[in-house]
PDB file of C-alpha atoms in Angstrom:
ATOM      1  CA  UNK A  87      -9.340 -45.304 -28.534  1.00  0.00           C
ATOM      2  CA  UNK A  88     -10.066 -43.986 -25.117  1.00  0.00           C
ATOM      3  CA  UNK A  89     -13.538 -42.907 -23.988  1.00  0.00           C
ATOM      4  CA  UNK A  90     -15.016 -41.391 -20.841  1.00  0.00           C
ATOM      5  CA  UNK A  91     -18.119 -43.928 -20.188  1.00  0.00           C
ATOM      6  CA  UNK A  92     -20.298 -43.407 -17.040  1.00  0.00           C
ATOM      7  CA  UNK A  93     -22.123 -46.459 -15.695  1.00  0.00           C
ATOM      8  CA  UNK A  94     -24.138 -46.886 -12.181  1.00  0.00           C
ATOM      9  CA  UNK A  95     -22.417 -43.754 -10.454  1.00  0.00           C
ATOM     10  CA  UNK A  96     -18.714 -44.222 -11.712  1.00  0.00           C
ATOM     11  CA  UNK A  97     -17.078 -42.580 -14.275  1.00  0.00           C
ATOM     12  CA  UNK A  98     -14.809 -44.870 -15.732  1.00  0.00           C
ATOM     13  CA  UNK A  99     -12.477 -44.180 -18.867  1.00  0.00           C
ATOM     14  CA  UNK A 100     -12.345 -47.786 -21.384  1.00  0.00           C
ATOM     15  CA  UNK A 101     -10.933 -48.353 -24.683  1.00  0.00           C
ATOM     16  CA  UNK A 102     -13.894 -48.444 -27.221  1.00  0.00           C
ATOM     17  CA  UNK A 103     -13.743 -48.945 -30.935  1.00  0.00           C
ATOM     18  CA  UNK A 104     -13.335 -45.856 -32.961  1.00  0.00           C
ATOM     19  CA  UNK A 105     -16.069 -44.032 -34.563  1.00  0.00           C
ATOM     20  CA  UNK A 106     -16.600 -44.482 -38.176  1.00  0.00           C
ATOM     21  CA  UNK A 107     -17.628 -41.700 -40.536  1.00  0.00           C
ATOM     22  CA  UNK A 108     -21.150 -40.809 -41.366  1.00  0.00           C
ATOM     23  CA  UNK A 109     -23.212 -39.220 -44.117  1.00  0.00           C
ATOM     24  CA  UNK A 110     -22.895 -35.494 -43.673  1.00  0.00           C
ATOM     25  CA  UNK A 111     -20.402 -35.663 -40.766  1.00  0.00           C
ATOM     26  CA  UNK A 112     -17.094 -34.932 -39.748  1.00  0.00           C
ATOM     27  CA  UNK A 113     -14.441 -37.063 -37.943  1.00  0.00           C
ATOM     28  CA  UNK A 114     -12.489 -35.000 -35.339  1.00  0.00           C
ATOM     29  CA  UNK A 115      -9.395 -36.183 -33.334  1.00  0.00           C
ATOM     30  CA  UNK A 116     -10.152 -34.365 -30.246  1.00  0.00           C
ATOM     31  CA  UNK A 117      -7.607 -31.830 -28.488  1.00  0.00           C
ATOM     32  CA  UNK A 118      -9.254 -30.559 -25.137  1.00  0.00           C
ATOM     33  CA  UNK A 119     -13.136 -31.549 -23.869  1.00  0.00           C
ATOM     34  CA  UNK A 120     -15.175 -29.291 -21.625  1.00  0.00           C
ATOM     35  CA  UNK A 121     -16.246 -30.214 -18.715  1.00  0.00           C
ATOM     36  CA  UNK A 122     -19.437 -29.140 -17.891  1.00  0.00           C
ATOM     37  CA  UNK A 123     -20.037 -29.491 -13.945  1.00  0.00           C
ATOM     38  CA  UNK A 124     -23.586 -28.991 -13.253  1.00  0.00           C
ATOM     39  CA  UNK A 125     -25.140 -30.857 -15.984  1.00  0.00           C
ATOM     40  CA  UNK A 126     -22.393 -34.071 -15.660  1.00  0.00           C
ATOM     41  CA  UNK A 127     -22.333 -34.062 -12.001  1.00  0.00           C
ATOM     42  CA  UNK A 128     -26.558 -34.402 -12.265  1.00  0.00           C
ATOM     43  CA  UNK A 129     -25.778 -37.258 -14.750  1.00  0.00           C
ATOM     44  CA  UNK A 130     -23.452 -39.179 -12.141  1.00  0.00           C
ATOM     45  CA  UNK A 131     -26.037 -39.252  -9.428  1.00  0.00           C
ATOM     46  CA  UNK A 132     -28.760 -39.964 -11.523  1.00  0.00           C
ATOM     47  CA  UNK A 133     -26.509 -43.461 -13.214  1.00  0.00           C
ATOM     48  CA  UNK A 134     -25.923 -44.097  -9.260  1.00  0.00           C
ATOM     49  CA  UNK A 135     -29.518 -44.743  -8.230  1.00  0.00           C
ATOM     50  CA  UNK A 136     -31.611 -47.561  -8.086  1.00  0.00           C
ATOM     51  CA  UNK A 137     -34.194 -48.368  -9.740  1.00  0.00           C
ATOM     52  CA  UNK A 138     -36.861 -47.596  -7.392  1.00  0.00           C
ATOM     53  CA  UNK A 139     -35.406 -44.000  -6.584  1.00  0.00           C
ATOM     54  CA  UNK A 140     -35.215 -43.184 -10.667  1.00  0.00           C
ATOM     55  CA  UNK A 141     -39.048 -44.726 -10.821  1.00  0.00           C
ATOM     56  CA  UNK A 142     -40.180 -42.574  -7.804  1.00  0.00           C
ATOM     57  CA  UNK A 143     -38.168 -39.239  -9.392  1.00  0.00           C
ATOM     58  CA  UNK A 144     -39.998 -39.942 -13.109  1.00  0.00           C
ATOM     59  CA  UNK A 145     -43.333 -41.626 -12.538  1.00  0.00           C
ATOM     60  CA  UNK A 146     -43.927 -41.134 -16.109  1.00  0.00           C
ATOM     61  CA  UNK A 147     -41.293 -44.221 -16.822  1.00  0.00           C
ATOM     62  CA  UNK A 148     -43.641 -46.345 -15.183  1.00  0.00           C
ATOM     63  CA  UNK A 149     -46.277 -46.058 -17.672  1.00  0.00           C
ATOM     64  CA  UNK A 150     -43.881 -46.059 -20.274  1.00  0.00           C
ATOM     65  CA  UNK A 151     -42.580 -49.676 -18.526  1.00  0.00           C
ATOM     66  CA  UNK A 152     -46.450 -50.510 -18.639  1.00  0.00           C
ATOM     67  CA  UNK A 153     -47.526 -49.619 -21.977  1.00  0.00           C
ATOM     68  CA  UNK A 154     -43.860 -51.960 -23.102  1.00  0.00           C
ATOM     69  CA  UNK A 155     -45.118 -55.164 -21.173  1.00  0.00           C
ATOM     70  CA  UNK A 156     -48.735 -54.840 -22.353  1.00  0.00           C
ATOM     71  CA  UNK A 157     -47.273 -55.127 -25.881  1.00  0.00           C
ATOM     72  CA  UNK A 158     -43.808 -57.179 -25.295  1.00  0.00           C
ATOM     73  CA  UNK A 159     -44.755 -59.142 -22.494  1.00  0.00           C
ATOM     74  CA  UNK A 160     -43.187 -59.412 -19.091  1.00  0.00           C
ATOM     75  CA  UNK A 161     -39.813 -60.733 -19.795  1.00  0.00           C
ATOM     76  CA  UNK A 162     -38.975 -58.806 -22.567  1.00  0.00           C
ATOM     77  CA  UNK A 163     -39.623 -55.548 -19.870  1.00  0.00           C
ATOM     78  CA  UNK A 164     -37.757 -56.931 -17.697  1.00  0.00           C
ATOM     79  CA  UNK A 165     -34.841 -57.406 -19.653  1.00  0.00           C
ATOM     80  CA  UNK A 166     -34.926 -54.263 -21.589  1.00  0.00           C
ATOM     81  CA  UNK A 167     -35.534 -52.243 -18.572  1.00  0.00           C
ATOM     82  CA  UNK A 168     -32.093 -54.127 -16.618  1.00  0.00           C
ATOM     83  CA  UNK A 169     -30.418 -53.394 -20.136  1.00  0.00           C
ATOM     84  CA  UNK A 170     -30.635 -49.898 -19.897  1.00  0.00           C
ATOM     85  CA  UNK A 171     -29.118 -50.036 -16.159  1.00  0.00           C
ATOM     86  CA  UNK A 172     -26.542 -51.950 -16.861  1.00  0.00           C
ATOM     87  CA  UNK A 173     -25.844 -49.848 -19.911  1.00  0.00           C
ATOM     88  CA  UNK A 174     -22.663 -47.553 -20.116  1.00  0.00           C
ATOM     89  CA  UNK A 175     -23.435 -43.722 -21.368  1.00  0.00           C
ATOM     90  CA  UNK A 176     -21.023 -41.937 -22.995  1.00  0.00           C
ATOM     91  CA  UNK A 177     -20.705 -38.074 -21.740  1.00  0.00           C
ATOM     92  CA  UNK A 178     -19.824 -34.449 -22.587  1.00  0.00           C
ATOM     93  CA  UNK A 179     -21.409 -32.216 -25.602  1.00  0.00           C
ATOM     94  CA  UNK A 180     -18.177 -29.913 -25.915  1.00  0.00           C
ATOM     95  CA  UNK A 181     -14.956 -30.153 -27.485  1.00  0.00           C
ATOM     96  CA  UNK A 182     -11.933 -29.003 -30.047  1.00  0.00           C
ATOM     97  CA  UNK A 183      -9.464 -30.410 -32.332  1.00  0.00           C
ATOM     98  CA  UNK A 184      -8.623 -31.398 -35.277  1.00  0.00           C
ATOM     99  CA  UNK A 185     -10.534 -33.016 -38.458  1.00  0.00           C
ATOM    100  CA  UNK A 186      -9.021 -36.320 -39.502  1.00  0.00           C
ATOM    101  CA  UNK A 187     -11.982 -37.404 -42.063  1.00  0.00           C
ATOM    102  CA  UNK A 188     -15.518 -35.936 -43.268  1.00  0.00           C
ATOM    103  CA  UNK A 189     -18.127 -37.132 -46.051  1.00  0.00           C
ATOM    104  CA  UNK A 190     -17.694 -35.726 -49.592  1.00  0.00           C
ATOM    105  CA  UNK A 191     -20.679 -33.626 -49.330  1.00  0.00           C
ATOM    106  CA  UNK A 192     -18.805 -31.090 -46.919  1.00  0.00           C
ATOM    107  CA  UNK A 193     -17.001 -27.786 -48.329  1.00  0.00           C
ATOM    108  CA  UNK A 194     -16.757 -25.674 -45.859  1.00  0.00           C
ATOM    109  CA  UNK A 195     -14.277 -27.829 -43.506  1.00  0.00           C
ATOM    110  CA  UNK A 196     -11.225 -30.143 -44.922  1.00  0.00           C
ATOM    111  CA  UNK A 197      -8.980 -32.080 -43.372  1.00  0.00           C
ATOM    112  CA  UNK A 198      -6.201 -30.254 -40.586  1.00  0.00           C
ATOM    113  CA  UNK A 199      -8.643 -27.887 -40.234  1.00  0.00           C
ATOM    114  CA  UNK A 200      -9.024 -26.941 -36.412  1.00  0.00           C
ATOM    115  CA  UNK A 201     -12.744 -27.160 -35.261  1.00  0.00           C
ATOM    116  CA  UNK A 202     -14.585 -26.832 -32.368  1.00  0.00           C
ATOM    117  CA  UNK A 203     -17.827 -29.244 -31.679  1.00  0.00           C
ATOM    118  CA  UNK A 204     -21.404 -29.342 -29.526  1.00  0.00           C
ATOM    119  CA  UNK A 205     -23.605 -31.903 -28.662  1.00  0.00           C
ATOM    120  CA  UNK A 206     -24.611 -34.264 -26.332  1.00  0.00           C
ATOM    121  CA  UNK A 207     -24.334 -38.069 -28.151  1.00  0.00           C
ATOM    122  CA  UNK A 208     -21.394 -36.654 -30.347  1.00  0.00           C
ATOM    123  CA  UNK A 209     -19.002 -33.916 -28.522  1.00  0.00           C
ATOM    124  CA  UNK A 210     -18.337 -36.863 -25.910  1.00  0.00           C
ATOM    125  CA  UNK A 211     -14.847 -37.039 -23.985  1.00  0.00           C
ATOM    126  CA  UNK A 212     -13.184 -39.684 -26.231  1.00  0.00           C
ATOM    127  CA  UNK A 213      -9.808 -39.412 -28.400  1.00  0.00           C
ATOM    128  CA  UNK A 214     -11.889 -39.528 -31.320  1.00  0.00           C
ATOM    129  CA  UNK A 215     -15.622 -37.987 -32.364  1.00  0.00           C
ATOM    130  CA  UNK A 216     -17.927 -37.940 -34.991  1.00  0.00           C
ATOM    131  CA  UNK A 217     -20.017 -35.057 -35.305  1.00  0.00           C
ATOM    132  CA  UNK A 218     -22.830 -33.697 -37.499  1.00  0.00           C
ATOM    133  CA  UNK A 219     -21.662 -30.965 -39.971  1.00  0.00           C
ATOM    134  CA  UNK A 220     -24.633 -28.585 -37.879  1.00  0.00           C
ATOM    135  CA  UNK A 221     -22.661 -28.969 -34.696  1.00  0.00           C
ATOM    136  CA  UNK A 222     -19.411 -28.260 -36.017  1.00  0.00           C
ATOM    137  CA  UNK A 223     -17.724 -24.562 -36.546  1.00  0.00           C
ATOM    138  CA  UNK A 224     -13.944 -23.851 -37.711  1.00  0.00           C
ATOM    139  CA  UNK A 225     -12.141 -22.131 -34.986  1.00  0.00           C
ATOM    140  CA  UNK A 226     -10.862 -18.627 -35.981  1.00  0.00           C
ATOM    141  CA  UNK A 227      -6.409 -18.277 -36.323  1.00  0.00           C
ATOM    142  CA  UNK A 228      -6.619 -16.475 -32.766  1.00  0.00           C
ATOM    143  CA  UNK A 229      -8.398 -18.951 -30.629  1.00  0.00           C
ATOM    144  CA  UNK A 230      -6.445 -21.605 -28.798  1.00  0.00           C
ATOM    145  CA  UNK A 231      -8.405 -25.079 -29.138  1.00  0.00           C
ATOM    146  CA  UNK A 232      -8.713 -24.641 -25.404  1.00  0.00           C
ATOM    147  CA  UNK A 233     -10.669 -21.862 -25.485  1.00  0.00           C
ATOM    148  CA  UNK A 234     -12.869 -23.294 -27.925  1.00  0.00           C
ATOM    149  CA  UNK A 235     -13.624 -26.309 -26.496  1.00  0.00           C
ATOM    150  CA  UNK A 236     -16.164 -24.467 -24.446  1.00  0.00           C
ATOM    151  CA  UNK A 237     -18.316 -23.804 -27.617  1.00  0.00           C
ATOM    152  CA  UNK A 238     -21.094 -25.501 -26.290  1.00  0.00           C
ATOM    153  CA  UNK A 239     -21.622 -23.106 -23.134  1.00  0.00           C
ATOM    154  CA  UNK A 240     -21.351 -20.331 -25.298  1.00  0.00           C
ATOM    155  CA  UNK A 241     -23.994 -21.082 -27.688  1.00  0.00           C
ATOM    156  CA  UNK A 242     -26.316 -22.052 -24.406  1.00  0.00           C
ATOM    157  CA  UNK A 243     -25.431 -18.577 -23.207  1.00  0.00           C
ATOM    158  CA  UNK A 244     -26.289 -16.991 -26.553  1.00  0.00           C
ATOM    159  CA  UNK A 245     -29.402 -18.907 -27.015  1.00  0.00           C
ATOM    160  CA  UNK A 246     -30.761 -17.652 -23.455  1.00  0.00           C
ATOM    161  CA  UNK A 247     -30.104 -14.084 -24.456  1.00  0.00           C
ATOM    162  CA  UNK A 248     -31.966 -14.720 -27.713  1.00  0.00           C
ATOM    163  CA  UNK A 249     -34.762 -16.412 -26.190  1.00  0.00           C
ATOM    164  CA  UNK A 250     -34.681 -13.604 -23.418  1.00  0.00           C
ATOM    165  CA  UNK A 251     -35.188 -10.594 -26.404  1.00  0.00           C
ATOM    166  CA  UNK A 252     -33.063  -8.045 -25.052  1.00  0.00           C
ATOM    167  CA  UNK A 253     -33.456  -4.670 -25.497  1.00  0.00           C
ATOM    168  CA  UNK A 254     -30.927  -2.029 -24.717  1.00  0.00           C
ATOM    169  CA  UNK A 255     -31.111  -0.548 -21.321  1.00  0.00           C
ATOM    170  CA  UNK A 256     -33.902  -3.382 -20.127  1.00  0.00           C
ATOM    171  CA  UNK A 257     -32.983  -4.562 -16.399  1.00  0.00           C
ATOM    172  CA  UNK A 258     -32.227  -8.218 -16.429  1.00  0.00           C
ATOM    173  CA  UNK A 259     -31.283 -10.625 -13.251  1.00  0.00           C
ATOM    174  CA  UNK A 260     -29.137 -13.748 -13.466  1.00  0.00           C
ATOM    175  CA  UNK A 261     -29.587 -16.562 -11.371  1.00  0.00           C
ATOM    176  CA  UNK A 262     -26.596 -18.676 -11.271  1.00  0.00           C
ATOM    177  CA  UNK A 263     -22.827 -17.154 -11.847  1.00  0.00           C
ATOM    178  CA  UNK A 264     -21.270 -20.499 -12.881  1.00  0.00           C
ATOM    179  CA  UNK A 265     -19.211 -20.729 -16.104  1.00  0.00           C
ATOM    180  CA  UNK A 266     -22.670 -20.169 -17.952  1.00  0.00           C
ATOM    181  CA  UNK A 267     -23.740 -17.443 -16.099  1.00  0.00           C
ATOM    182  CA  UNK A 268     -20.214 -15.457 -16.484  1.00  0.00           C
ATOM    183  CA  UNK A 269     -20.317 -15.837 -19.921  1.00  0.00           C
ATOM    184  CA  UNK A 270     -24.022 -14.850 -20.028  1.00  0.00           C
ATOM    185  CA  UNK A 271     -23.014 -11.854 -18.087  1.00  0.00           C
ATOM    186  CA  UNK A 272     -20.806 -10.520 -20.835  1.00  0.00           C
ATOM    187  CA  UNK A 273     -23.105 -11.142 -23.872  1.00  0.00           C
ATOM    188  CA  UNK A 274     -26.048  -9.481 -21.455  1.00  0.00           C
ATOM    189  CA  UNK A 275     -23.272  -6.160 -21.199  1.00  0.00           C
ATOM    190  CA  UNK A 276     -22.613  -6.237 -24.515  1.00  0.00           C
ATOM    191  CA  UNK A 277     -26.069  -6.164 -25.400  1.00  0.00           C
ATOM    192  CA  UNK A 278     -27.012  -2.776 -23.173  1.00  0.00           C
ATOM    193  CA  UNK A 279     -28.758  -4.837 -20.460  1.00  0.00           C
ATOM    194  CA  UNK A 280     -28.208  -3.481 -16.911  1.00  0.00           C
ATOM    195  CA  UNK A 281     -27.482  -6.853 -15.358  1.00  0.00           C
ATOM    196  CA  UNK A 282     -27.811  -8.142 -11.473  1.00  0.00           C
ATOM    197  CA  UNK A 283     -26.788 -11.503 -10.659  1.00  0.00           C
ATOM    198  CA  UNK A 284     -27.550 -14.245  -7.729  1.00  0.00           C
ATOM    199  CA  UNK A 285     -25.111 -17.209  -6.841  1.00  0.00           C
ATOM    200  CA  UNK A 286     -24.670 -18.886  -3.574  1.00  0.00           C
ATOM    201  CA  UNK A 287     -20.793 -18.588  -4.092  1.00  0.00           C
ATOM    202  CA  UNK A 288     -19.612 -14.351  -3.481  1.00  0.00           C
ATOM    203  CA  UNK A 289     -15.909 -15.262  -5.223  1.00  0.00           C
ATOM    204  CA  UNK A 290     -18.473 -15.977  -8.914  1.00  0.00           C
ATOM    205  CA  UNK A 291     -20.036 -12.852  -7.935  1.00  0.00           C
ATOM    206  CA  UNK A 292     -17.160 -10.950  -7.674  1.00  0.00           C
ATOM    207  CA  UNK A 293     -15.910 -12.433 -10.837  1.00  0.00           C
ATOM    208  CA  UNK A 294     -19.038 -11.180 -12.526  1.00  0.00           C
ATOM    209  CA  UNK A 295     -18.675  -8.035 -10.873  1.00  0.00           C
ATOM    210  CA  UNK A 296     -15.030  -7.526 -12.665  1.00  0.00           C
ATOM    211  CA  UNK A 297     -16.844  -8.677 -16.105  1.00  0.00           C
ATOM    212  CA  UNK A 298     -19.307  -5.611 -16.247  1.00  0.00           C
ATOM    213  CA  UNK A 299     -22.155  -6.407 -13.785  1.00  0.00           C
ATOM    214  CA  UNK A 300     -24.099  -3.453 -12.104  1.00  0.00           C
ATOM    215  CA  UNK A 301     -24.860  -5.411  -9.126  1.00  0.00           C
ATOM    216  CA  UNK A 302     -24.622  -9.169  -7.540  1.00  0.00           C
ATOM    217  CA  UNK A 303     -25.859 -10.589  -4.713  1.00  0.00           C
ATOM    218  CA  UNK A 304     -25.720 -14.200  -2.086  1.00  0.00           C
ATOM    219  CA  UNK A 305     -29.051 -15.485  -2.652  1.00  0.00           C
ATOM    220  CA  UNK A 306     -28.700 -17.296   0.735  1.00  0.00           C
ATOM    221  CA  UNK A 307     -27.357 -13.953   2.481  1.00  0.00           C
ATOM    222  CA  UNK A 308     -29.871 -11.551   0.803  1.00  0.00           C
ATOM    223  CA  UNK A 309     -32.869 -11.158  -0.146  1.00  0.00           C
ATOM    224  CA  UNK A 310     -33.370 -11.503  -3.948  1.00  0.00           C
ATOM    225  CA  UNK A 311     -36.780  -9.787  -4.479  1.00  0.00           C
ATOM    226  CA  UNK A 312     -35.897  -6.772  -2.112  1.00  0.00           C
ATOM    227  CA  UNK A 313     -32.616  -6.317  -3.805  1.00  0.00           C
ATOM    228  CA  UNK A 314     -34.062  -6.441  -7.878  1.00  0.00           C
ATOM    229  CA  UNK A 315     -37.132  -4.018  -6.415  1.00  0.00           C
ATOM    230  CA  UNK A 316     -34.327  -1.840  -5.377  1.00  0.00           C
ATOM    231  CA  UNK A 317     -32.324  -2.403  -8.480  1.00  0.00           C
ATOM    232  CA  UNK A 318     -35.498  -1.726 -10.618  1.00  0.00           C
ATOM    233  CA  UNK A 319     -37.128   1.187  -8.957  1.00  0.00           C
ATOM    234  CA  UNK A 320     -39.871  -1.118  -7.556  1.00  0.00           C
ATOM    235  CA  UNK A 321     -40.772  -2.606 -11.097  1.00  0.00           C
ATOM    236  CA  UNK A 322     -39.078  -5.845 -11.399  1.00  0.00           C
ATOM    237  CA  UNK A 323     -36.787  -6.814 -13.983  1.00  0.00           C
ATOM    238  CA  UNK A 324     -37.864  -7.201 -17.323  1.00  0.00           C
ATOM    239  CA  UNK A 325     -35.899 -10.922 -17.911  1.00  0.00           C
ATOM    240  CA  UNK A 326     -34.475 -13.320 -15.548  1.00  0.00           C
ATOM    241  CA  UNK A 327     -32.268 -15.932 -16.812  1.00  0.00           C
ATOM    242  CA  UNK A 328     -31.955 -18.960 -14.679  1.00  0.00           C
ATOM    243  CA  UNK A 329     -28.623 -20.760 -15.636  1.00  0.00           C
ATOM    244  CA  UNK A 330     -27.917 -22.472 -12.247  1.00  0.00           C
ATOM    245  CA  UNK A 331     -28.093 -25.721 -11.319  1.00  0.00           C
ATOM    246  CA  UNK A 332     -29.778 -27.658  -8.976  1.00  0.00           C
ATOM    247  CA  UNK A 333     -31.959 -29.882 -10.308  1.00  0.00           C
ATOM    248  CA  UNK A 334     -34.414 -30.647  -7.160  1.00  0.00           C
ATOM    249  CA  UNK A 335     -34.818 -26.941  -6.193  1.00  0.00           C
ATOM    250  CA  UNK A 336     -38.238 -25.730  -7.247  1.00  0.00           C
ATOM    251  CA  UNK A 337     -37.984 -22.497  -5.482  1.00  0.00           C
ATOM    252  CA  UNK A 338     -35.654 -21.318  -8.113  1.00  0.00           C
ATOM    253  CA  UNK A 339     -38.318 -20.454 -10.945  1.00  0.00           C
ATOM    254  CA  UNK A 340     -40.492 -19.298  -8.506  1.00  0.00           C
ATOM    255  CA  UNK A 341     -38.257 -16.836  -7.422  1.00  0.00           C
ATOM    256  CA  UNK A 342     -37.804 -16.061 -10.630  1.00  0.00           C
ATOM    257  CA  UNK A 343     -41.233 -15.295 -11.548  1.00  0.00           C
ATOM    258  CA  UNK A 344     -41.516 -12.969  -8.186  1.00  0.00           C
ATOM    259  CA  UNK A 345     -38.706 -10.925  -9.277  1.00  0.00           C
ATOM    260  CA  UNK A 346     -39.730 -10.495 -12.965  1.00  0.00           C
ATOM    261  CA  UNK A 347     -42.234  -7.380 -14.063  1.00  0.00           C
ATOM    262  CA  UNK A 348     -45.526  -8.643 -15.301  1.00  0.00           C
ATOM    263  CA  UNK A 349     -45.159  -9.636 -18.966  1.00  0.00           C
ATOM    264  CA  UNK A 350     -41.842  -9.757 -18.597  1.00  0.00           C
ATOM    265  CA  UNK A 351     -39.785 -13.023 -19.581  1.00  0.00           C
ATOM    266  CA  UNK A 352     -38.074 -15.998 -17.826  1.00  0.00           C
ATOM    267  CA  UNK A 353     -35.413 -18.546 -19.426  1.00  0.00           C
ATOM    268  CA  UNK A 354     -34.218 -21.541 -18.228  1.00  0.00           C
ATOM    269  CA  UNK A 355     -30.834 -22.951 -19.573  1.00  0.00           C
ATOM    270  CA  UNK A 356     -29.855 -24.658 -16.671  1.00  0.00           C
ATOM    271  CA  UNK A 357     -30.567 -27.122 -14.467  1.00  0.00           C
ATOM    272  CA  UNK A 358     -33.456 -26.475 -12.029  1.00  0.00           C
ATOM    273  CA  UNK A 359     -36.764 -27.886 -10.603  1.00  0.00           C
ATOM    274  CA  UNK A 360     -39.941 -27.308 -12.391  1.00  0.00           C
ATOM    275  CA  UNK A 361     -42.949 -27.465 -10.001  1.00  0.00           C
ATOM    276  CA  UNK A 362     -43.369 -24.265  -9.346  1.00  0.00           C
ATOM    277  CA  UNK A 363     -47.015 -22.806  -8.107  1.00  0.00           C
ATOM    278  CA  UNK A 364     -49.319 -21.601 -10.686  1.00  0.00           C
ATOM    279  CA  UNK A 365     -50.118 -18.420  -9.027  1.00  0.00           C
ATOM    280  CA  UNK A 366     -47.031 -16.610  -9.871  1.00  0.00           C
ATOM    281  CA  UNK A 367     -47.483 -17.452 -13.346  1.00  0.00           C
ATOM    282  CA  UNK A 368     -50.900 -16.318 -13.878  1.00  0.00           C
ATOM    283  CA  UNK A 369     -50.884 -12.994 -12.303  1.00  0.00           C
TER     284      UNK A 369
END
């Protein structure tokens, strides 16, 4: 079968054998993958860098390397270390289509039955996929396979709210307006929230705009923590709910923690920096 495999920077697609079925999992020929930008894009620069740039971004490796060759010796590092550079990693955690196989122990799900899946290690983009019975949902007569190959995104979004505890009429900021944050937008809606959004992009925030949001902003244009005192009748907003990416910015939870009222909560579910300053955190 076909397989998306990333390796040193390059996304390659190879034929790879076909997965075999698992105790309490289900085999799924896959229909349509999700692509999730931020996270895979991150992944692709990451595989692209050398081994010096990946020890100075985790230091913590090095003492992992250290602790290896105090008990394996030198060479054995050395070649376990090159191993996993050379290695290929398969990618994606989101996808639909249609189960081919599962173990006897599963009732719920049989064979044709349309399915979407989530996970990174098992959702991949590859023809075929096997996936833990846990990370696997039947997709309802009136979804398209398309549609519910984003499953993934939506339980991230879902999760944030949950995490977030919101209560209806509670002020709550998003910071990102990607796929993630649109969807996020709706559940927040749907839940009573008023909602005011930050993304660099103005078409996302007019998009969010159209989905139900009270008010959205350029974070590069405005300024965030005047426009949520504003918003918030100088309190601050009870939840922020980061679900941008950029993975080196540290500035994003700390803005996050400026605009938030004091006991009030922040979520991450995306991507971002986190060095912030204690300060913010403490008062």
């Amino acid at each position: 079968m076909k397989q998306v495999l990333l390796k040193k920077g390059e996304v390659t697609v190879e034929e790879v054998p076909a997965p075999i079925i698992r105790d309490n999992s289900i085999l799924v020929q896959v229909a349509f993958s999700c692509i999730s930008t931020g996270t895979e894009i991150s992944g692709v620069t990451s595989s692209g860098q050398s081994l010096l740039q990946k020890v100075l971004k985790e230091p913590d490796k090095v003492k992992k390397a250290l602790n290896l060759a105090k008990t394996q010796g030198i060479s054995k590092t050395i070649s376990t270390v090159k191993d996993t550079l050379e290695f290929s990693h398969a990618i994606g955690y989101s996808c639909s289509g249609v189960v081919i196989d599962l173990n006897r122990n599963i009732e719920d799900v049989k064979i044709g039955d349309k399915v979407a899946c989530a996970g990174a290690e098992y959702a991949n983009h590859a023809e075929v996929v096997c996936v833990p019975k846990n990370l696997v949902v039947k997709v309802p007569q009136n979804l398209d396979l398309k549609e519910a190959s984003s499953v993934t995104l939506g339980a991230i979004a879902m999760q944030g709210l949950r995490r977030a505890k919101v209560n209806l009429g509670e002020n709550i900021a998003v910071i990102g307006l990607g796929l993630l944050g649109q969807i996020l937008v709706q559940l927040l809606k749907a839940n009573g929230a008023r909602v005011i959004g930050f993304d660099l992009n103005d078409k996302r925030i007019n998009l969010a705009k159209d989905s139900g949001m009270d008010e959205g902003y350029n974070s590069f244009k405005d300024n965030p923590l005047g426009k949520v005192l504003s918003f918030t009748q100088d309190k601050g907003v009870d939840a922020a709910i980061i679900s941008a990416s950029a993975p080196r910015n540290n500035e994003i939870v700390q803005q996050a923690m400026e605009i938030t009222r004091k006991k009030g909560r922040v979520i991450v579910i995306g991507n971002v920096g986190l060095g912030p300053k204690r300060s913010p955190f403490y008062e």
